[in-house]
Amino acid sequence: MSKRKIQEAHLPIGECITQVQEILRVRLCHQQLPDRPEGLETQHKHLLELLKRTAVHGESNSVLIVGPRGAGKTMLLKCVLRDLLEEKEAQKNLLQVHLNGLLQTDDRIALKEITRQLHLENVVGDKVFGSFAENLAFLLEALKKGDRSSSRPVLFVLDEFDLFAHHKNQTLLYNLLDVSQSAQAPVAVVGITCRLDVLELLEKRVKSRFSHRQIHLLSNPTFPQYLAQVRTQLSLPADFPDAQFAEDWNASVKTLVEDKSAVDVLQRHFNSSKDFRSMHMLLMLCLSRVSVAKPAVKPADLLEASRLCFSDAKANILHGLSVLELCLIIAMKHLNDVYEGEPFNLQMVHNEFKKFLQRKSNSMYNFEQPVIMKAFEHLQQLELIRPLDSSAARIQREYQLMRLMLDHSQIMEALQKYPQCPTDIKQWAMSAFS
Amino acid sequence: TPRGATPSIPSRSLPARQPANVLEEARTRLHVSSVPESLPCREQEFQDIYSFVESKIVDGTGGCMYISGVPGTGKTATVHEVMRCLQHAADVDEIPPFLFVEINGMKMTDPHQAYVQILQKLTGQKATADHAAALLEKRFSNAAPRKETTVLLVDELDLLWTRKQNVMYNLFDWPTRRHARLVVLTIANTMDLPERIMINRVASRLGLTRMSFQPYSFKQLQQIITSRLNKVKAFEQDALQLVSRKVAALSGDARRCLDICRRATEICEHSAADPSGSGLVGISHVMEALDEMFSSAYITAIKCASLQEQLFLRAVIAEFRRLGLEEATFQQVFVQHQALCRVEGLQPVSVSEGLAVCQRLGACRLLLLEPSRLGVLQRVRLNVSQDDVLFALKAD
């Protein structure tokens, strides 16, 4: 019997890798909820208490969750809702309405969505009947009929709250907040936004009705905490089917976060941004390199993933240009140096290029005007250069003023890495004034 | 909308819990929605509006009144209380019976919906805006025996503005008809609204009966809270005074005052050692609540930003100092950023990464940016003062 158990515990290596991929992918890509939001205990408690009072006591409230992108605002709210709905009293009573500023782009759409999610009486099947004005009147009437002690509390979640502030007259916000401040059906209005100046967007009568409660998600993890977070994110849970494999995997993760080069890479990511989404991105890139042949994350994987994350997009485009296009870019760089960033046109660039050709006296790059023009247009299509004003139709293309959208460091770096770059062009680029 | 549908929110299966201790009781009383029986500190305004409406009802004439004041000074609540008192007087036959109709400019999608709502509230009829306007016109211009006076409250008047101003014109013109018997009370925020947005014939019909609600002073705010609490002993006297002084200095908005007090009771409850025997709300709790609601998060946000983001902000300031302007292109700032990276002994960042850092700061509005398709040419401005940034970066 015990022998069979041991046999069961040892899965084939392929099976283990599949399991690992599955578990970690759900964790990293599907934003799986943690058991407890880390570092956000006070915020969690505040929000939970607030929503509990709405659900249980029927007290109306409004609150804004503010924090930078990727700081876990939605995660916090979902955790709170999960914990709240464990209580029977809240679960039976609370009605939820979820709106998103990116989907409900005006009040008409938002109102239909609210009516649909509340299952009011003017909903038949999935369609909402009546005009915009009737819908608003109906909803307000319904909310007005309710009262604190007898009607079910409604939770309104407004994701991307700042976009709702751009609706006409802010009618929806006014009405939701007005309900939350008057003796009607109990509501809780929870807004989620990343803008710190969101209150300045509100009209003064809307602002006066908002309770000015803000929950800020501005966590400040230290680097050791960040490392610990990386480790927990990559570690396998205790209930992994193959205990031996999980132990080896977790040990390898432990050595990974203690490795000098890996720590350096993580330090660089930490310096760049502290949000969890970019960390998940990095770890996901590492994870995709784990296979049967290489059943652990090595520091080299982390280096490679970090190189992918940090590579410069414009420099990559420059590597793919032809030599002529590169020459034009260099000519533009010289023009920028000489004339201190003044805009240029095709003729000026061509002249600069001709000067180089005369000096070099070999006619290898002596192209016709139409070829130069084509190359110039190609650069414009890649948005490496950009016309000064968009009213382009009137001016001939040769004389249209342009600006270079590249930094000098990018050009020089790209030249160093350009495959088989001719030496004279390199020299031309180096010479400060041609 | 289906005919005969009665709009309602489903009722709860379990009854709502009643307040269990003193603090919860205080919280219920302090909620903005629990309007008290009589509004303290608005006796004079109450009297003025009351006598205006009462005299019109008794005489059977009509008229307009314009009421202004910043949000949260008790305009709508006072008018509602006047109407409640008049209704009571009418019930005991002191004055002739009347109808009360209320519309709110913010609660309708279009100014012309005002006609629809008035008609529906007067007669229960449903009609389109044009039809409703015609019906109301007929109702107010024709003589009818035993017609009751109608009192119409128009809240958020400025939202009823249209280009031809015909909605406002009609609302103010009906009371001047001989048989209309209509009293219109209008409420808005700004005092000079009639002069600013109304054309002459509309402003002249609105007339000169005006009243403005002043922001509450700290004594009045204190009195409001005390009367709401109504002998529930939950606050220290000094704490109340602090809240009312702070709010009065800032805006004089009673809603803000009540919200802060409510938050302070929560903080008191959390900080108490055992939840049942929690004491009075003291100065420290109120201070914490005030901090939470009035302080801006910019400085904390800068402190919590990542190292590169902080360096970028320093680069922005360095570039502003160099240029002597309050605006720079990303390219210029980036040069400074690279230099700062070298000074700090960090690996220099690539342009893409620098742009990403800049965008992150722009998304939470520490920086104001042009559209990101401009790439390195986009102009950068600070949304906070330079001193704030320097303070936040130096503090640690």
mmCIF file with all atom_site columns, N, CA, C and O in Angstrom, chain B residues 110-150:
data_model
loop_
_atom_site.group_PDB
_atom_site.id
_atom_site.type_symbol
_atom_site.label_atom_id
_atom_site.label_alt_id
_atom_site.label_comp_id
_atom_site.label_asym_id
_atom_site.label_entity_id
_atom_site.label_seq_id
_atom_site.pdbx_PDB_ins_code
_atom_site.Cartn_x
_atom_site.Cartn_y
_atom_site.Cartn_z
_atom_site.occupancy
_atom_site.B_iso_or_equiv
_atom_site.pdbx_formal_charge
_atom_site.auth_seq_id
_atom_site.auth_comp_id
_atom_site.auth_asym_id
_atom_site.auth_atom_id
_atom_site.pdbx_PDB_model_num
ATOM 1   N N  . ASP B 1 110 ? -32.436 66.384 -20.221 1.00 0.00 ? 110 ASP B N  1
ATOM 2   C CA . ASP B 1 110 ? -32.512 67.472 -21.183 1.00 0.00 ? 110 ASP B CA 1
ATOM 3   C C  . ASP B 1 110 ? -33.415 68.539 -20.572 1.00 0.00 ? 110 ASP B C  1
ATOM 4   O O  . ASP B 1 110 ? -34.379 68.206 -19.894 1.00 0.00 ? 110 ASP B O  1
ATOM 5   N N  . PRO B 1 111 ? -33.126 69.827 -20.767 1.00 0.00 ? 111 PRO B N  1
ATOM 6   C CA . PRO B 1 111 ? -33.966 70.861 -20.136 1.00 0.00 ? 111 PRO B CA 1
ATOM 7   C C  . PRO B 1 111 ? -35.444 70.723 -20.462 1.00 0.00 ? 111 PRO B C  1
ATOM 8   O O  . PRO B 1 111 ? -36.289 70.990 -19.604 1.00 0.00 ? 111 PRO B O  1
ATOM 9   N N  . HIS B 1 112 ? -35.770 70.265 -21.670 1.00 0.00 ? 112 HIS B N  1
ATOM 10  C CA . HIS B 1 112 ? -37.187 70.177 -22.041 1.00 0.00 ? 112 HIS B CA 1
ATOM 11  C C  . HIS B 1 112 ? -37.929 69.095 -21.269 1.00 0.00 ? 112 HIS B C  1
ATOM 12  O O  . HIS B 1 112 ? -39.152 69.087 -21.247 1.00 0.00 ? 112 HIS B O  1
ATOM 13  N N  . GLN B 1 113 ? -37.168 68.163 -20.647 1.00 0.00 ? 113 GLN B N  1
ATOM 14  C CA . GLN B 1 113 ? -37.818 67.144 -19.835 1.00 0.00 ? 113 GLN B CA 1
ATOM 15  C C  . GLN B 1 113 ? -38.531 67.763 -18.630 1.00 0.00 ? 113 GLN B C  1
ATOM 16  O O  . GLN B 1 113 ? -39.361 67.116 -18.007 1.00 0.00 ? 113 GLN B O  1
ATOM 17  N N  . ALA B 1 114 ? -38.185 69.007 -18.307 1.00 0.00 ? 114 ALA B N  1
ATOM 18  C CA . ALA B 1 114 ? -38.839 69.679 -17.185 1.00 0.00 ? 114 ALA B CA 1
ATOM 19  C C  . ALA B 1 114 ? -40.348 69.689 -17.370 1.00 0.00 ? 114 ALA B C  1
ATOM 20  O O  . ALA B 1 114 ? -41.099 69.405 -16.430 1.00 0.00 ? 114 ALA B O  1
ATOM 21  N N  . TYR B 1 115 ? -40.823 69.988 -18.581 1.00 0.00 ? 115 TYR B N  1
ATOM 22  C CA . TYR B 1 115 ? -42.267 69.997 -18.853 1.00 0.00 ? 115 TYR B CA 1
ATOM 23  C C  . TYR B 1 115 ? -42.885 68.637 -18.547 1.00 0.00 ? 115 TYR B C  1
ATOM 24  O O  . TYR B 1 115 ? -43.932 68.535 -17.900 1.00 0.00 ? 115 TYR B O  1
ATOM 25  N N  . VAL B 1 116 ? -42.186 67.583 -19.035 1.00 0.00 ? 116 VAL B N  1
ATOM 26  C CA . VAL B 1 116 ? -42.716 66.227 -18.861 1.00 0.00 ? 116 VAL B CA 1
ATOM 27  C C  . VAL B 1 116 ? -42.874 65.910 -17.379 1.00 0.00 ? 116 VAL B C  1
ATOM 28  O O  . VAL B 1 116 ? -43.907 65.407 -16.936 1.00 0.00 ? 116 VAL B O  1
ATOM 29  N N  . GLN B 1 117 ? -41.821 66.264 -16.607 1.00 0.00 ? 117 GLN B N  1
ATOM 30  C CA . GLN B 1 117 ? -41.848 65.911 -15.185 1.00 0.00 ? 117 GLN B CA 1
ATOM 31  C C  . GLN B 1 117 ? -42.902 66.728 -14.442 1.00 0.00 ? 117 GLN B C  1
ATOM 32  O O  . GLN B 1 117 ? -43.594 66.188 -13.574 1.00 0.00 ? 117 GLN B O  1
ATOM 33  N N  . ILE B 1 118 ? -43.023 68.014 -14.779 1.00 0.00 ? 118 ILE B N  1
ATOM 34  C CA . ILE B 1 118 ? -44.032 68.827 -14.082 1.00 0.00 ? 118 ILE B CA 1
ATOM 35  C C  . ILE B 1 118 ? -45.423 68.277 -14.360 1.00 0.00 ? 118 ILE B C  1
ATOM 36  O O  . ILE B 1 118 ? -46.236 68.088 -13.444 1.00 0.00 ? 118 ILE B O  1
ATOM 37  N N  . LEU B 1 119 ? -45.676 67.991 -15.639 1.00 0.00 ? 119 LEU B N  1
ATOM 38  C CA . LEU B 1 119 ? -47.009 67.496 -15.998 1.00 0.00 ? 119 LEU B CA 1
ATOM 39  C C  . LEU B 1 119 ? -47.307 66.180 -15.308 1.00 0.00 ? 119 LEU B C  1
ATOM 40  O O  . LEU B 1 119 ? -48.396 65.970 -14.781 1.00 0.00 ? 119 LEU B O  1
ATOM 41  N N  . GLN B 1 120 ? -46.291 65.297 -15.302 1.00 0.00 ? 120 GLN B N  1
ATOM 42  C CA . GLN B 1 120 ? -46.515 63.996 -14.683 1.00 0.00 ? 120 GLN B CA 1
ATOM 43  C C  . GLN B 1 120 ? -46.794 64.143 -13.191 1.00 0.00 ? 120 GLN B C  1
ATOM 44  O O  . GLN B 1 120 ? -47.646 63.454 -12.635 1.00 0.00 ? 120 GLN B O  1
ATOM 45  N N  . LYS B 1 121 ? -46.086 65.070 -12.539 1.00 0.00 ? 121 LYS B N  1
ATOM 46  C CA . LYS B 1 121 ? -46.285 65.214 -11.096 1.00 0.00 ? 121 LYS B CA 1
ATOM 47  C C  . LYS B 1 121 ? -47.601 65.929 -10.789 1.00 0.00 ? 121 LYS B C  1
ATOM 48  O O  . LYS B 1 121 ? -48.185 65.713 -9.728  1.00 0.00 ? 121 LYS B O  1
ATOM 49  N N  . LEU B 1 122 ? -48.069 66.785 -11.723 1.00 0.00 ? 122 LEU B N  1
ATOM 50  C CA . LEU B 1 122 ? -49.334 67.474 -11.484 1.00 0.00 ? 122 LEU B CA 1
ATOM 51  C C  . LEU B 1 122 ? -50.520 66.571 -11.754 1.00 0.00 ? 122 LEU B C  1
ATOM 52  O O  . LEU B 1 122 ? -51.475 66.528 -10.983 1.00 0.00 ? 122 LEU B O  1
ATOM 53  N N  . THR B 1 123 ? -50.501 65.867 -12.874 1.00 0.00 ? 123 THR B N  1
ATOM 54  C CA . THR B 1 123 ? -51.692 65.133 -13.297 1.00 0.00 ? 123 THR B CA 1
ATOM 55  C C  . THR B 1 123 ? -51.474 63.637 -13.440 1.00 0.00 ? 123 THR B C  1
ATOM 56  O O  . THR B 1 123 ? -52.427 62.890 -13.608 1.00 0.00 ? 123 THR B O  1
ATOM 57  N N  . GLY B 1 124 ? -50.186 63.178 -13.414 1.00 0.00 ? 124 GLY B N  1
ATOM 58  C CA . GLY B 1 124 ? -49.936 61.768 -13.634 1.00 0.00 ? 124 GLY B CA 1
ATOM 59  C C  . GLY B 1 124 ? -49.959 61.363 -15.089 1.00 0.00 ? 124 GLY B C  1
ATOM 60  O O  . GLY B 1 124 ? -49.844 60.182 -15.417 1.00 0.00 ? 124 GLY B O  1
ATOM 61  N N  . GLN B 1 125 ? -50.127 62.347 -15.952 1.00 0.00 ? 125 GLN B N  1
ATOM 62  C CA . GLN B 1 125 ? -50.185 62.070 -17.383 1.00 0.00 ? 125 GLN B CA 1
ATOM 63  C C  . GLN B 1 125 ? -48.788 61.901 -17.944 1.00 0.00 ? 125 GLN B C  1
ATOM 64  O O  . GLN B 1 125 ? -47.842 62.540 -17.482 1.00 0.00 ? 125 GLN B O  1
ATOM 65  N N  . LYS B 1 126 ? -48.637 61.087 -18.981 1.00 0.00 ? 126 LYS B N  1
ATOM 66  C CA . LYS B 1 126 ? -47.358 60.985 -19.663 1.00 0.00 ? 126 LYS B CA 1
ATOM 67  C C  . LYS B 1 126 ? -47.488 61.613 -21.027 1.00 0.00 ? 126 LYS B C  1
ATOM 68  O O  . LYS B 1 126 ? -48.454 61.372 -21.732 1.00 0.00 ? 126 LYS B O  1
ATOM 69  N N  . ALA B 1 127 ? -46.506 62.441 -21.413 1.00 0.00 ? 127 ALA B N  1
ATOM 70  C CA . ALA B 1 127 ? -46.567 63.087 -22.723 1.00 0.00 ? 127 ALA B CA 1
ATOM 71  C C  . ALA B 1 127 ? -45.157 63.387 -23.188 1.00 0.00 ? 127 ALA B C  1
ATOM 72  O O  . ALA B 1 127 ? -44.208 63.351 -22.390 1.00 0.00 ? 127 ALA B O  1
ATOM 73  N N  . THR B 1 128 ? -45.029 63.678 -24.455 1.00 0.00 ? 128 THR B N  1
ATOM 74  C CA . THR B 1 128 ? -43.727 64.131 -24.942 1.00 0.00 ? 128 THR B CA 1
ATOM 75  C C  . THR B 1 128 ? -43.514 65.566 -24.483 1.00 0.00 ? 128 THR B C  1
ATOM 76  O O  . THR B 1 128 ? -44.439 66.235 -24.024 1.00 0.00 ? 128 THR B O  1
ATOM 77  N N  . ALA B 1 129 ? -42.280 66.041 -24.649 1.00 0.00 ? 129 ALA B N  1
ATOM 78  C CA . ALA B 1 129 ? -41.941 67.366 -24.129 1.00 0.00 ? 129 ALA B CA 1
ATOM 79  C C  . ALA B 1 129 ? -42.804 68.452 -24.754 1.00 0.00 ? 129 ALA B C  1
ATOM 80  O O  . ALA B 1 129 ? -43.329 69.326 -24.051 1.00 0.00 ? 129 ALA B O  1
ATOM 81  N N  . ASP B 1 130 ? -42.987 68.408 -26.071 1.00 0.00 ? 130 ASP B N  1
ATOM 82  C CA . ASP B 1 130 ? -43.758 69.452 -26.747 1.00 0.00 ? 130 ASP B CA 1
ATOM 83  C C  . ASP B 1 130 ? -45.219 69.440 -26.299 1.00 0.00 ? 130 ASP B C  1
ATOM 84  O O  . ASP B 1 130 ? -45.810 70.475 -25.987 1.00 0.00 ? 130 ASP B O  1
ATOM 85  N N  . HIS B 1 131 ? -45.772 68.227 -26.251 1.00 0.00 ? 131 HIS B N  1
ATOM 86  C CA . HIS B 1 131 ? -47.163 68.075 -25.850 1.00 0.00 ? 131 HIS B CA 1
ATOM 87  C C  . HIS B 1 131 ? -47.362 68.542 -24.413 1.00 0.00 ? 131 HIS B C  1
ATOM 88  O O  . HIS B 1 131 ? -48.319 69.264 -24.092 1.00 0.00 ? 131 HIS B O  1
ATOM 89  N N  . ALA B 1 132 ? -46.419 68.165 -23.568 1.00 0.00 ? 132 ALA B N  1
ATOM 90  C CA . ALA B 1 132 ? -46.518 68.554 -22.161 1.00 0.00 ? 132 ALA B CA 1
ATOM 91  C C  . ALA B 1 132 ? -46.463 70.066 -22.021 1.00 0.00 ? 132 ALA B C  1
ATOM 92  O O  . ALA B 1 132 ? -47.206 70.654 -21.218 1.00 0.00 ? 132 ALA B O  1
ATOM 93  N N  . ALA B 1 133 ? -45.610 70.711 -22.814 1.00 0.00 ? 133 ALA B N  1
ATOM 94  C CA . ALA B 1 133 ? -45.509 72.169 -22.750 1.00 0.00 ? 133 ALA B CA 1
ATOM 95  C C  . ALA B 1 133 ? -46.840 72.805 -23.128 1.00 0.00 ? 133 ALA B C  1
ATOM 96  O O  . ALA B 1 133 ? -47.313 73.733 -22.464 1.00 0.00 ? 133 ALA B O  1
ATOM 97  N N  . ALA B 1 134 ? -47.473 72.267 -24.164 1.00 0.00 ? 134 ALA B N  1
ATOM 98  C CA . ALA B 1 134 ? -48.753 72.810 -24.609 1.00 0.00 ? 134 ALA B CA 1
ATOM 99  C C  . ALA B 1 134 ? -49.824 72.626 -23.529 1.00 0.00 ? 134 ALA B C  1
ATOM 100 O O  . ALA B 1 134 ? -50.596 73.549 -23.224 1.00 0.00 ? 134 ALA B O  1
ATOM 101 N N  . LEU B 1 135 ? -49.849 71.446 -22.922 1.00 0.00 ? 135 LEU B N  1
ATOM 102 C CA . LEU B 1 135 ? -50.852 71.176 -21.883 1.00 0.00 ? 135 LEU B CA 1
ATOM 103 C C  . LEU B 1 135 ? -50.665 72.086 -20.680 1.00 0.00 ? 135 LEU B C  1
ATOM 104 O O  . LEU B 1 135 ? -51.635 72.618 -20.115 1.00 0.00 ? 135 LEU B O  1
ATOM 105 N N  . LEU B 1 136 ? -49.410 72.281 -20.293 1.00 0.00 ? 136 LEU B N  1
ATOM 106 C CA . LEU B 1 136 ? -49.143 73.142 -19.142 1.00 0.00 ? 136 LEU B CA 1
ATOM 107 C C  . LEU B 1 136 ? -49.525 74.578 -19.445 1.00 0.00 ? 136 LEU B C  1
ATOM 108 O O  . LEU B 1 136 ? -50.092 75.280 -18.603 1.00 0.00 ? 136 LEU B O  1
ATOM 109 N N  . GLU B 1 137 ? -49.227 74.986 -20.689 1.00 0.00 ? 137 GLU B N  1
ATOM 110 C CA . GLU B 1 137 ? -49.573 76.342 -21.122 1.00 0.00 ? 137 GLU B CA 1
ATOM 111 C C  . GLU B 1 137 ? -51.077 76.563 -20.954 1.00 0.00 ? 137 GLU B C  1
ATOM 112 O O  . GLU B 1 137 ? -51.533 77.568 -20.404 1.00 0.00 ? 137 GLU B O  1
ATOM 113 N N  . LYS B 1 138 ? -51.834 75.559 -21.398 1.00 0.00 ? 138 LYS B N  1
ATOM 114 C CA . LYS B 1 138 ? -53.292 75.659 -21.320 1.00 0.00 ? 138 LYS B CA 1
ATOM 115 C C  . LYS B 1 138 ? -53.749 75.720 -19.863 1.00 0.00 ? 138 LYS B C  1
ATOM 116 O O  . LYS B 1 138 ? -54.578 76.545 -19.479 1.00 0.00 ? 138 LYS B O  1
ATOM 117 N N  . ARG B 1 139 ? -53.139 74.870 -19.059 1.00 0.00 ? 139 ARG B N  1
ATOM 118 C CA . ARG B 1 139 ? -53.532 74.787 -17.653 1.00 0.00 ? 139 ARG B CA 1
ATOM 119 C C  . ARG B 1 139 ? -53.308 76.100 -16.933 1.00 0.00 ? 139 ARG B C  1
ATOM 120 O O  . ARG B 1 139 ? -54.142 76.539 -16.139 1.00 0.00 ? 139 ARG B O  1
ATOM 121 N N  . PHE B 1 140 ? -52.164 76.741 -17.223 1.00 0.00 ? 140 PHE B N  1
ATOM 122 C CA . PHE B 1 140 ? -51.822 77.933 -16.463 1.00 0.00 ? 140 PHE B CA 1
ATOM 123 C C  . PHE B 1 140 ? -52.446 79.204 -17.024 1.00 0.00 ? 140 PHE B C  1
ATOM 124 O O  . PHE B 1 140 ? -52.545 80.199 -16.333 1.00 0.00 ? 140 PHE B O  1
ATOM 125 N N  . SER B 1 141 ? -52.846 79.202 -18.311 1.00 0.00 ? 141 SER B N  1
ATOM 126 C CA . SER B 1 141 ? -53.394 80.473 -18.825 1.00 0.00 ? 141 SER B CA 1
ATOM 127 C C  . SER B 1 141 ? -54.914 80.523 -18.752 1.00 0.00 ? 141 SER B C  1
ATOM 128 O O  . SER B 1 141 ? -55.486 81.617 -18.759 1.00 0.00 ? 141 SER B O  1
ATOM 129 N N  . ASN B 1 142 ? -55.588 79.367 -18.676 1.00 0.00 ? 142 ASN B N  1
ATOM 130 C CA . ASN B 1 142 ? -57.053 79.405 -18.650 1.00 0.00 ? 142 ASN B CA 1
ATOM 131 C C  . ASN B 1 142 ? -57.569 79.549 -17.228 1.00 0.00 ? 142 ASN B C  1
ATOM 132 O O  . ASN B 1 142 ? -56.999 79.005 -16.280 1.00 0.00 ? 142 ASN B O  1
ATOM 133 N N  . ALA B 1 143 ? -58.643 80.283 -17.121 1.00 0.00 ? 143 ALA B N  1
ATOM 134 C CA . ALA B 1 143 ? -59.271 80.402 -15.815 1.00 0.00 ? 143 ALA B CA 1
ATOM 135 C C  . ALA B 1 143 ? -60.044 79.124 -15.517 1.00 0.00 ? 143 ALA B C  1
ATOM 136 O O  . ALA B 1 143 ? -60.659 78.551 -16.408 1.00 0.00 ? 143 ALA B O  1
ATOM 137 N N  . ALA B 1 144 ? -59.960 78.692 -14.263 1.00 0.00 ? 144 ALA B N  1
ATOM 138 C CA . ALA B 1 144 ? -60.765 77.556 -13.862 1.00 0.00 ? 144 ALA B CA 1
ATOM 139 C C  . ALA B 1 144 ? -61.263 77.826 -12.464 1.00 0.00 ? 144 ALA B C  1
ATOM 140 O O  . ALA B 1 144 ? -60.528 78.342 -11.628 1.00 0.00 ? 144 ALA B O  1
ATOM 141 N N  . PRO B 1 145 ? -62.515 77.556 -12.182 1.00 0.00 ? 145 PRO B N  1
ATOM 142 C CA . PRO B 1 145 ? -63.020 77.802 -10.840 1.00 0.00 ? 145 PRO B CA 1
ATOM 143 C C  . PRO B 1 145 ? -62.389 76.833 -9.855  1.00 0.00 ? 145 PRO B C  1
ATOM 144 O O  . PRO B 1 145 ? -62.072 75.695 -10.205 1.00 0.00 ? 145 PRO B O  1
ATOM 145 N N  . ARG B 1 146 ? -62.210 77.292 -8.680  1.00 0.00 ? 146 ARG B N  1
ATOM 146 C CA . ARG B 1 146 ? -61.673 76.487 -7.585  1.00 0.00 ? 146 ARG B CA 1
ATOM 147 C C  . ARG B 1 146 ? -60.333 75.854 -7.937  1.00 0.00 ? 146 ARG B C  1
ATOM 148 O O  . ARG B 1 146 ? -60.075 74.698 -7.693  1.00 0.00 ? 146 ARG B O  1
ATOM 149 N N  . LYS B 1 147 ? -59.478 76.668 -8.571  1.00 0.00 ? 147 LYS B N  1
ATOM 150 C CA . LYS B 1 147 ? -58.146 76.169 -8.899  1.00 0.00 ? 147 LYS B CA 1
ATOM 151 C C  . LYS B 1 147 ? -57.255 76.334 -7.680  1.00 0.00 ? 147 LYS B C  1
ATOM 152 O O  . LYS B 1 147 ? -57.294 77.346 -6.989  1.00 0.00 ? 147 LYS B O  1
ATOM 153 N N  . GLU B 1 148 ? -56.443 75.302 -7.415  1.00 0.00 ? 148 GLU B N  1
ATOM 154 C CA . GLU B 1 148 ? -55.541 75.396 -6.279  1.00 0.00 ? 148 GLU B CA 1
ATOM 155 C C  . GLU B 1 148 ? -54.253 76.071 -6.709  1.00 0.00 ? 148 GLU B C  1
ATOM 156 O O  . GLU B 1 148 ? -53.838 76.001 -7.870  1.00 0.00 ? 148 GLU B O  1
ATOM 157 N N  . THR B 1 149 ? -53.597 76.723 -5.744  1.00 0.00 ? 149 THR B N  1
ATOM 158 C CA . THR B 1 149 ? -52.277 77.289 -6.025  1.00 0.00 ? 149 THR B CA 1
ATOM 159 C C  . THR B 1 149 ? -51.267 76.144 -6.189  1.00 0.00 ? 149 THR B C  1
ATOM 160 O O  . THR B 1 149 ? -51.345 75.129 -5.489  1.00 0.00 ? 149 THR B O  1
ATOM 161 N N  . THR B 1 150 ? -50.343 76.302 -7.134  1.00 0.00 ? 150 THR B N  1
ATOM 162 C CA . THR B 1 150 ? -49.273 75.322 -7.325  1.00 0.00 ? 150 THR B CA 1
ATOM 163 C C  . THR B 1 150 ? -47.966 75.950 -6.904  1.00 0.00 ? 150 THR B C  1
ATOM 164 O O  . THR B 1 150 ? -47.653 77.063 -7.308  1.00 0.00 ? 150 THR B O  1
#
